[in-house]
PDB file of C-alpha atoms in Angstrom:
ATOM      1  CA  GLN L  18      19.510  -1.334   0.054  1.00 92.00           C
ATOM      2  CA  LEU L  19      16.894  -1.931   2.131  1.00 96.00           C
ATOM      3  CA  GLN L  20      14.916  -4.872   2.355  1.00 97.00           C
ATOM      4  CA  LEU L  21      11.470  -6.160   3.777  1.00 98.00           C
ATOM      5  CA  GLN L  22      11.266  -9.427   3.943  1.00 98.00           C
ATOM      6  CA  GLU L  23       7.906 -11.143   5.415  1.00 98.00           C
ATOM      7  CA  SER L  24       8.707 -14.643   7.454  1.00 98.00           C
ATOM      8  CA  GLY L  25       5.808 -17.161   9.530  1.00 97.00           C
ATOM      9  CA  PRO L  26       3.687 -20.228   8.927  1.00 97.00           C
ATOM     10  CA  GLY L  27       1.568 -19.980   5.591  1.00 96.00           C
ATOM     11  CA  LEU L  28      -1.242 -21.681   6.678  1.00 98.00           C
ATOM     12  CA  VAL L  29      -3.193 -21.786   9.685  1.00 98.00           C
ATOM     13  CA  LYS L  30      -5.936 -23.256  11.670  1.00 98.00           C
ATOM     14  CA  PRO L  31      -9.642 -21.603  11.310  1.00 98.00           C
ATOM     15  CA  SER L  32     -10.257 -19.937  14.444  1.00 97.00           C
ATOM     16  CA  GLU L  33      -6.094 -19.674  15.554  1.00 98.00           C
ATOM     17  CA  THR L  34      -3.628 -16.811  15.100  1.00 98.00           C
ATOM     18  CA  LEU L  35      -2.196 -15.534  12.129  1.00 98.00           C
ATOM     19  CA  SER L  36       1.607 -14.214  13.500  1.00 98.00           C
ATOM     20  CA  LEU L  37       4.041 -12.926  10.723  1.00 98.00           C
ATOM     21  CA  ILE L  38       7.900 -11.592  10.924  1.00 98.00           C
ATOM     22  CA  CYS L  39       8.777  -8.653   8.978  1.00 98.00           C
ATOM     23  CA  THR L  40      12.203  -8.200   9.214  1.00 98.00           C
ATOM     24  CA  VAL L  41      14.379  -5.409   8.107  1.00 98.00           C
ATOM     25  CA  SER L  42      17.941  -5.932   6.254  1.00 97.00           C
ATOM     26  CA  GLY L  43      20.399  -3.697   4.834  1.00 96.00           C
ATOM     27  CA  GLY L  44      19.208  -0.814   8.031  1.00 95.00           C
ATOM     28  CA  SER L  45      17.638   0.298  10.401  1.00 94.00           C
ATOM     29  CA  LEU L  46      14.300   0.179  11.396  1.00 95.00           C
ATOM     30  CA  SER L  47      14.514   2.570  14.411  1.00 94.00           C
ATOM     31  CA  SER L  48      13.406   6.153  12.387  1.00 90.00           C
ATOM     32  CA  SER L  49      10.812   8.910  13.013  1.00 88.00           C
ATOM     33  CA  SER L  50      10.695   9.404   9.726  1.00 92.00           C
ATOM     34  CA  TYR L  51       9.182   6.031   8.651  1.00 95.00           C
ATOM     35  CA  TYR L  52       6.133   4.166   9.950  1.00 96.00           C
ATOM     36  CA  TRP L  53       6.155   0.114   9.421  1.00 98.00           C
ATOM     37  CA  GLY L  54       2.784  -1.594   8.122  1.00 98.00           C
ATOM     38  CA  TRP L  55       1.067  -4.407   6.616  1.00 98.00           C
ATOM     39  CA  ILE L  56      -1.178  -4.970   3.846  1.00 98.00           C
ATOM     40  CA  ARG L  57      -2.720  -7.852   2.423  1.00 98.00           C
ATOM     41  CA  GLN L  58      -4.151  -8.669  -1.096  1.00 98.00           C
ATOM     42  CA  SER L  59      -6.855 -11.240  -1.436  1.00 93.00           C
ATOM     43  CA  PRO L  60      -8.749 -11.664  -4.924  1.00 79.00           C
ATOM     44  CA  GLY L  61     -11.749 -10.823  -3.181  1.00 72.00           C
ATOM     45  CA  LYS L  62     -11.414  -7.778  -1.550  1.00 74.00           C
ATOM     46  CA  GLY L  63      -8.489  -6.245  -3.424  1.00 88.00           C
ATOM     47  CA  LEU L  64      -5.429  -4.441  -1.346  1.00 97.00           C
ATOM     48  CA  GLU L  65      -6.417  -3.828   2.942  1.00 97.00           C
ATOM     49  CA  TRP L  66      -3.821  -2.065   5.264  1.00 98.00           C
ATOM     50  CA  ILE L  67      -3.998  -3.511   7.868  1.00 98.00           C
ATOM     51  CA  GLY L  68      -2.043  -1.731  10.599  1.00 98.00           C
ATOM     52  CA  SER L  69       1.287   0.470  11.087  1.00 97.00           C
ATOM     53  CA  ILE L  70       3.866   0.627  13.817  1.00 97.00           C
ATOM     54  CA  SER L  71       6.362   3.101  14.884  1.00 95.00           C
ATOM     55  CA  ASP L  72       9.916   1.899  16.207  1.00 95.00           C
ATOM     56  CA  SER L  73       8.667   3.116  19.436  1.00 94.00           C
ATOM     57  CA  GLY L  74       5.840   1.175  19.133  1.00 95.00           C
ATOM     58  CA  SER L  75       2.542   4.129  18.325  1.00 94.00           C
ATOM     59  CA  THR L  76       0.132   1.949  17.119  1.00 96.00           C
ATOM     60  CA  TYR L  77      -2.362   2.699  13.822  1.00 96.00           C
ATOM     61  CA  TYR L  78      -5.209   0.065  13.307  1.00 97.00           C
ATOM     62  CA  ASN L  79      -7.289  -0.193  10.872  1.00 97.00           C
ATOM     63  CA  SER L  80     -11.248   0.126  12.679  1.00 96.00           C
ATOM     64  CA  SER L  81     -12.168  -3.055  10.843  1.00 96.00           C
ATOM     65  CA  LEU L  82      -9.444  -5.672  12.679  1.00 97.00           C
ATOM     66  CA  LYS L  83      -8.327  -3.866  15.219  1.00 96.00           C
ATOM     67  CA  SER L  84     -10.519  -5.955  17.956  1.00 97.00           C
ATOM     68  CA  ARG L  85      -8.476  -9.407  16.122  1.00 98.00           C
ATOM     69  CA  LEU L  86      -4.999  -7.565  15.493  1.00 98.00           C
ATOM     70  CA  THR L  87      -1.617  -6.863  17.575  1.00 98.00           C
ATOM     71  CA  ILE L  88       0.959  -5.141  15.677  1.00 98.00           C
ATOM     72  CA  SER L  89       4.002  -5.001  18.297  1.00 98.00           C
ATOM     73  CA  VAL L  90       7.949  -4.090  16.893  1.00 98.00           C
ATOM     74  CA  ASP L  91      11.883  -5.062  18.296  1.00 97.00           C
ATOM     75  CA  THR L  92      14.338  -3.244  17.038  1.00 96.00           C
ATOM     76  CA  SER L  93      16.800  -4.688  18.654  1.00 96.00           C
ATOM     77  CA  LYS L  94      16.044  -7.975  15.554  1.00 97.00           C
ATOM     78  CA  ASN L  95      14.474  -4.937  13.775  1.00 97.00           C
ATOM     79  CA  GLN L  96      11.553  -6.700  13.321  1.00 98.00           C
ATOM     80  CA  PHE L  97       7.925  -6.010  13.445  1.00 98.00           C
ATOM     81  CA  SER L  98       5.643  -8.617  13.959  1.00 98.00           C
ATOM     82  CA  LEU L  99       1.387  -8.769  13.143  1.00 98.00           C
ATOM     83  CA  LYS L 100      -0.926 -11.226  14.963  1.00 98.00           C
ATOM     84  CA  LEU L 101      -4.303 -12.074  14.340  1.00 98.00           C
ATOM     85  CA  ASP L 102      -6.664 -13.603  16.589  1.00 98.00           C
ATOM     86  CA  SER L 103      -9.607 -15.889  15.439  1.00 98.00           C
ATOM     87  CA  VAL L 104      -8.959 -15.967  11.674  1.00 98.00           C
ATOM     88  CA  THR L 105     -11.216 -17.160   8.971  1.00 97.00           C
ATOM     89  CA  ALA L 106     -11.183 -18.854   5.622  1.00 95.00           C
ATOM     90  CA  ALA L 107     -11.920 -14.869   4.786  1.00 95.00           C
ATOM     91  CA  ASP L 108      -8.327 -13.586   6.585  1.00 96.00           C
ATOM     92  CA  ARG L 109      -6.360 -15.888   3.570  1.00 97.00           C
ATOM     93  CA  SER L 110      -4.456 -13.469   2.021  1.00 98.00           C
ATOM     94  CA  VAL L 111      -1.023 -12.605   0.384  1.00 98.00           C
ATOM     95  CA  TYR L 112       0.458 -10.538   3.557  1.00 98.00           C
ATOM     96  CA  TYR L 113       2.766  -7.938   2.676  1.00 98.00           C
ATOM     97  CA  CYS L 114       4.857  -5.878   4.948  1.00 98.00           C
ATOM     98  CA  ALA L 115       6.104  -1.917   3.885  1.00 98.00           C
ATOM     99  CA  ARG L 116       7.684   1.026   4.752  1.00 97.00           C
ATOM    100  CA  HIS L 117       5.786   4.894   4.667  1.00 92.00           C
ATOM    101  CA  PRO L 118       7.030   8.268   5.361  1.00 94.00           C
ATOM    102  CA  CYS L 119       5.000  10.104   8.157  1.00 92.00           C
ATOM    103  CA  TYR L 120       5.373  13.509   9.411  1.00 89.00           C
ATOM    104  CA  CYS L 121       4.503  13.890  13.030  1.00 87.00           C
ATOM    105  CA  GLY L 122       3.262  17.352  14.653  1.00 85.00           C
ATOM    106  CA  ASN L 123       1.245  18.440  17.557  1.00 85.00           C
ATOM    107  CA  GLY L 124       1.248  14.383  18.670  1.00 82.00           C
ATOM    108  CA  VAL L 125      -0.072  12.808  16.025  1.00 85.00           C
ATOM    109  CA  CYS L 126       1.454  11.068  12.850  1.00 86.00           C
ATOM    110  CA  TYR L 127      -0.260  11.109   9.529  1.00 89.00           C
ATOM    111  CA  LEU L 128       1.061   8.024   7.439  1.00 92.00           C
ATOM    112  CA  ARG L 129       2.156   8.665   4.109  1.00 95.00           C
ATOM    113  CA  TYR L 130       2.440   6.174   1.126  1.00 97.00           C
ATOM    114  CA  PHE L 131       4.204   2.925   1.234  1.00 98.00           C
ATOM    115  CA  ASP L 132       7.497   3.064  -1.037  1.00 97.00           C
ATOM    116  CA  LEU L 133       9.436   0.222   0.426  1.00 98.00           C
ATOM    117  CA  TRP L 134       7.483  -3.485   0.225  1.00 98.00           C
ATOM    118  CA  GLY L 135       8.517  -6.954   1.319  1.00 98.00           C
ATOM    119  CA  ARG L 136       8.080  -9.650  -1.136  1.00 98.00           C
ATOM    120  CA  GLY L 137       4.367 -11.459   0.489  1.00 98.00           C
ATOM    121  CA  THR L 138       3.542 -14.249   1.726  1.00 98.00           C
ATOM    122  CA  LEU L 139       0.465 -16.200   1.319  1.00 97.00           C
ATOM    123  CA  VAL L 140      -1.354 -17.472   4.510  1.00 98.00           C
ATOM    124  CA  THR L 141      -4.223 -20.046   3.756  1.00 97.00           C
ATOM    125  CA  VAL L 142      -7.125 -20.673   6.565  1.00 97.00           C
ATOM    126  CA  SER L 143      -8.337 -24.186   6.690  1.00 96.00           C
ATOM    127  CA  SER L 144      -8.149 -27.082   8.916  1.00 95.00           C
TER     128      SER L 144
ATOM    129  CA  ASP S   2     -13.894   5.513   5.416  1.00 96.00           C
ATOM    130  CA  VAL S   3     -12.502   6.958   2.319  1.00 98.00           C
ATOM    131  CA  VAL S   4     -13.885   4.772  -0.763  1.00 98.00           C
ATOM    132  CA  MET S   5     -11.286   4.665  -3.732  1.00 98.00           C
ATOM    133  CA  THR S   6     -12.849   3.816  -7.103  1.00 98.00           C
ATOM    134  CA  GLN S   7     -11.032   3.203 -10.540  1.00 98.00           C
ATOM    135  CA  SER S   8     -12.087   3.375 -14.132  1.00 97.00           C
ATOM    136  CA  PRO S   9     -11.540   1.103 -16.174  1.00 97.00           C
ATOM    137  CA  ASP S  10     -11.620  -2.282 -14.951  1.00 97.00           C
ATOM    138  CA  SER S  11      -8.935  -3.228 -17.544  1.00 97.00           C
ATOM    139  CA  LEU S  12      -7.694  -2.042 -20.774  1.00 97.00           C
ATOM    140  CA  ALA S  13      -6.015  -2.576 -23.648  1.00 98.00           C
ATOM    141  CA  VAL S  14      -3.664  -0.382 -25.111  1.00 97.00           C
ATOM    142  CA  SER S  15      -1.924  -0.131 -28.386  1.00 97.00           C
ATOM    143  CA  LEU S  16       2.148  -0.588 -27.606  1.00 98.00           C
ATOM    144  CA  GLY S  17       3.039   3.091 -28.228  1.00 97.00           C
ATOM    145  CA  GLU S  18      -0.712   4.386 -27.458  1.00 98.00           C
ATOM    146  CA  ARG S  19      -1.947   5.762 -24.253  1.00 98.00           C
ATOM    147  CA  ALA S  20      -3.329   4.206 -21.619  1.00 98.00           C
ATOM    148  CA  THR S  21      -5.597   6.766 -19.198  1.00 98.00           C
ATOM    149  CA  ILE S  22      -6.651   5.052 -15.449  1.00 98.00           C
ATOM    150  CA  ASN S  23      -9.170   7.286 -13.739  1.00 98.00           C
ATOM    151  CA  CYS S  24      -9.675   7.019 -10.032  1.00 98.00           C
ATOM    152  CA  LYS S  25     -12.132   8.629  -7.146  1.00 98.00           C
ATOM    153  CA  SER S  26     -12.588   9.459  -3.698  1.00 98.00           C
ATOM    154  CA  SER S  27     -15.534   9.702  -1.796  1.00 98.00           C
ATOM    155  CA  GLN S  28     -14.325  12.511  -0.797  1.00 98.00           C
ATOM    156  CA  SER S  29     -11.475  15.171  -1.236  1.00 98.00           C
ATOM    157  CA  VAL S  30      -7.999  14.025  -0.271  1.00 97.00           C
ATOM    158  CA  LEU S  31      -6.894  17.908  -1.005  1.00 97.00           C
ATOM    159  CA  TYR S  32      -5.639  19.263   2.459  1.00 93.00           C
ATOM    160  CA  SER S  33      -6.281  22.738   2.336  1.00 92.00           C
ATOM    161  CA  SER S  34      -3.498  24.435   4.381  1.00 89.00           C
ATOM    162  CA  ASN S  35      -0.205  23.142   2.042  1.00 90.00           C
ATOM    163  CA  ASN S  36      -2.249  22.381  -0.974  1.00 93.00           C
ATOM    164  CA  LYS S  37      -0.991  18.636  -1.625  1.00 95.00           C
ATOM    165  CA  ASN S  38      -3.137  16.018  -2.415  1.00 97.00           C
ATOM    166  CA  TYR S  39      -2.730  12.979  -0.221  1.00 97.00           C
ATOM    167  CA  LEU S  40      -3.126  10.208  -3.372  1.00 98.00           C
ATOM    168  CA  ALA S  41      -0.444   7.773  -4.721  1.00 98.00           C
ATOM    169  CA  TRP S  42      -0.346   5.114  -7.575  1.00 98.00           C
ATOM    170  CA  TYR S  43       0.830   2.649  -7.401  1.00 98.00           C
ATOM    171  CA  GLN S  44       1.587  -0.848 -10.561  1.00 98.00           C
ATOM    172  CA  GLN S  45       1.412  -4.423  -9.409  1.00 97.00           C
ATOM    173  CA  LYS S  46       2.867  -6.623 -11.688  1.00 96.00           C
ATOM    174  CA  PRO S  47       1.865 -10.636 -11.325  1.00 93.00           C
ATOM    175  CA  GLY S  48       3.616 -12.275  -8.668  1.00 93.00           C
ATOM    176  CA  GLN S  49       5.469  -8.937  -7.437  1.00 96.00           C
ATOM    177  CA  PRO S  50       4.915  -6.327  -4.831  1.00 97.00           C
ATOM    178  CA  PRO S  51       2.958  -3.543  -5.466  1.00 98.00           C
ATOM    179  CA  LYS S  52       5.808  -0.889  -6.364  1.00 98.00           C
ATOM    180  CA  LEU S  53       5.101   2.337  -5.845  1.00 98.00           C
ATOM    181  CA  LEU S  54       4.645   5.275  -9.194  1.00 98.00           C
ATOM    182  CA  VAL S  55       3.854   8.580  -7.653  1.00 98.00           C
ATOM    183  CA  SER S  56       2.845  10.569  -4.409  1.00 98.00           C
ATOM    184  CA  TRP S  57       0.756  13.378  -4.122  1.00 97.00           C
ATOM    185  CA  ALA S  58      -1.321  13.032  -7.323  1.00 98.00           C
ATOM    186  CA  SER S  59       1.893  13.612  -9.231  1.00 98.00           C
ATOM    187  CA  THR S  60       5.079  13.407  -7.967  1.00 98.00           C
ATOM    188  CA  ARG S  61       6.985  10.173 -10.053  1.00 98.00           C
ATOM    189  CA  GLU S  62       9.400   8.359  -7.162  1.00 98.00           C
ATOM    190  CA  SER S  63      12.813   8.390  -9.123  1.00 97.00           C
ATOM    191  CA  GLY S  64      13.175   6.292 -11.246  1.00 97.00           C
ATOM    192  CA  VAL S  65       9.882   6.217 -12.650  1.00 98.00           C
ATOM    193  CA  PRO S  66       9.994   6.455 -16.369  1.00 98.00           C
ATOM    194  CA  ASP S  67       9.195  10.180 -17.627  1.00 97.00           C
ATOM    195  CA  ARG S  68       5.828   8.071 -19.811  1.00 98.00           C
ATOM    196  CA  PHE S  69       4.088   7.899 -15.892  1.00 98.00           C
ATOM    197  CA  SER S  70       2.227  10.824 -14.672  1.00 98.00           C
ATOM    198  CA  GLY S  71       0.000  11.563 -11.938  1.00 98.00           C
ATOM    199  CA  SER S  72      -2.827  14.629 -12.422  1.00 98.00           C
ATOM    200  CA  GLY S  73      -6.406  15.809 -10.520  1.00 98.00           C
ATOM    201  CA  SER S  74      -7.060  17.527  -7.748  1.00 98.00           C
ATOM    202  CA  GLY S  75      -9.142  16.987  -4.861  1.00 98.00           C
ATOM    203  CA  THR S  76     -11.523  13.948  -6.002  1.00 98.00           C
ATOM    204  CA  ASP S  77     -10.902  12.617  -8.788  1.00 98.00           C
ATOM    205  CA  PHE S  78      -7.222  11.561 -10.473  1.00 98.00           C
ATOM    206  CA  THR S  79      -5.768  10.325 -13.396  1.00 98.00           C
ATOM    207  CA  LEU S  80      -2.289   8.116 -14.263  1.00 98.00           C
ATOM    208  CA  THR S  81      -1.831   8.537 -17.872  1.00 98.00           C
ATOM    209  CA  ILE S  82       1.083   6.277 -19.601  1.00 98.00           C
ATOM    210  CA  THR S  83       1.869   8.181 -23.060  1.00 96.00           C
ATOM    211  CA  SER S  84       3.129   5.622 -24.737  1.00 95.00           C
ATOM    212  CA  LEU S  85       2.403   2.100 -23.116  1.00 98.00           C
ATOM    213  CA  GLN S  86       5.365   0.066 -23.552  1.00 98.00           C
ATOM    214  CA  ALA S  87       5.385  -3.975 -23.005  1.00 97.00           C
ATOM    215  CA  GLU S  88       6.660  -3.777 -19.690  1.00 97.00           C
ATOM    216  CA  ASP S  89       3.880  -1.375 -18.392  1.00 98.00           C
ATOM    217  CA  VAL S  90       1.790  -4.782 -18.591  1.00 98.00           C
ATOM    218  CA  ALA S  91       0.131  -4.498 -14.702  1.00 97.00           C
ATOM    219  CA  VAL S  92      -2.221  -3.520 -12.473  1.00 97.00           C
ATOM    220  CA  TYR S  93      -2.449  -0.276 -10.788  1.00 98.00           C
ATOM    221  CA  TYR S  94      -3.730   0.957  -7.820  1.00 98.00           C
ATOM    222  CA  CYS S  95      -4.629   4.481  -6.447  1.00 98.00           C
ATOM    223  CA  GLN S  96      -4.466   5.046  -2.566  1.00 98.00           C
ATOM    224  CA  GLN S  97      -5.419   7.649  -0.529  1.00 98.00           C
ATOM    225  CA  TYR S  98      -3.587   8.607   2.672  1.00 97.00           C
ATOM    226  CA  PHE S  99      -5.426  11.577   3.359  1.00 96.00           C
ATOM    227  CA  THR S 100      -6.687   9.979   6.339  1.00 95.00           C
ATOM    228  CA  THR S 101      -6.991   6.318   8.527  1.00 94.00           C
ATOM    229  CA  PRO S 102      -7.655   3.893   7.658  1.00 97.00           C
ATOM    230  CA  ILE S 103      -5.695   4.440   4.702  1.00 97.00           C
ATOM    231  CA  THR S 104      -7.247   2.973   1.372  1.00 98.00           C
ATOM    232  CA  PHE S 105      -6.820   1.825  -1.979  1.00 98.00           C
ATOM    233  CA  GLY S 106      -8.665   1.448  -5.222  1.00 98.00           C
ATOM    234  CA  PRO S 107      -9.751  -2.100  -7.128  1.00 97.00           C
ATOM    235  CA  GLY S 108      -7.265  -1.897  -9.634  1.00 97.00           C
ATOM    236  CA  THR S 109      -7.034  -1.549 -13.392  1.00 97.00           C
ATOM    237  CA  LYS S 110      -5.729  -3.822 -15.701  1.00 97.00           C
ATOM    238  CA  VAL S 111      -3.713  -2.935 -18.223  1.00 98.00           C
ATOM    239  CA  ASP S 112      -2.727  -5.081 -20.910  1.00 98.00           C
ATOM    240  CA  ILE S 113      -1.432  -4.854 -25.101  1.00 97.00           C
ATOM    241  CA  LYS S 114      -4.326  -5.217 -27.638  1.00 96.00           C
TER     242      LYS S 114
END
């Protein structure tokens, strides 16, 4: 049974980089039928899609975060990761990784709903 | 961006009674070429991640009790819980995947009256 697990520091200093890893277990991350995404949840902003990546490294980013965001994948480790630069207190959230089915055609991939989620990890931004 | 709104913000329903949650998108999420609505519903209980209940506006996920049903098309959608059970106390979110950025509604909290 496929499972996702987020890991990384729970505390990041302002202006530094938030780095998280999602490890996929019980199955392979390598599939052309899925993208792998990051979503965050804060009391003030609810659920916010951050961005997603395919097993080949194609990415879709939320434009609101794009300038600070890097999502990458390591299929050999069955992991994908999130880096968010120059964090502020507004980036304090529970960060989830999740899987979503996709349909790809004519060089474009269409992302779907999130059918499998990690348990989430709280990241606080404070000096 | 497609803005998702939900109503009410919260509701309290007696056990066994019907709960109705509404979701509205700022633009249509119906793709005309396949007549599918790109709309999902999630349930989130405290301390847990969201759980997918319904995709394509009305397709219930495997294992989801049939008291949960999704309906609607275009810009207006509804999640109905026909006979509320104690374990249904949660926050419910709608989400559109018609276009990126993927966006979620603000959530509706369901409690027992």
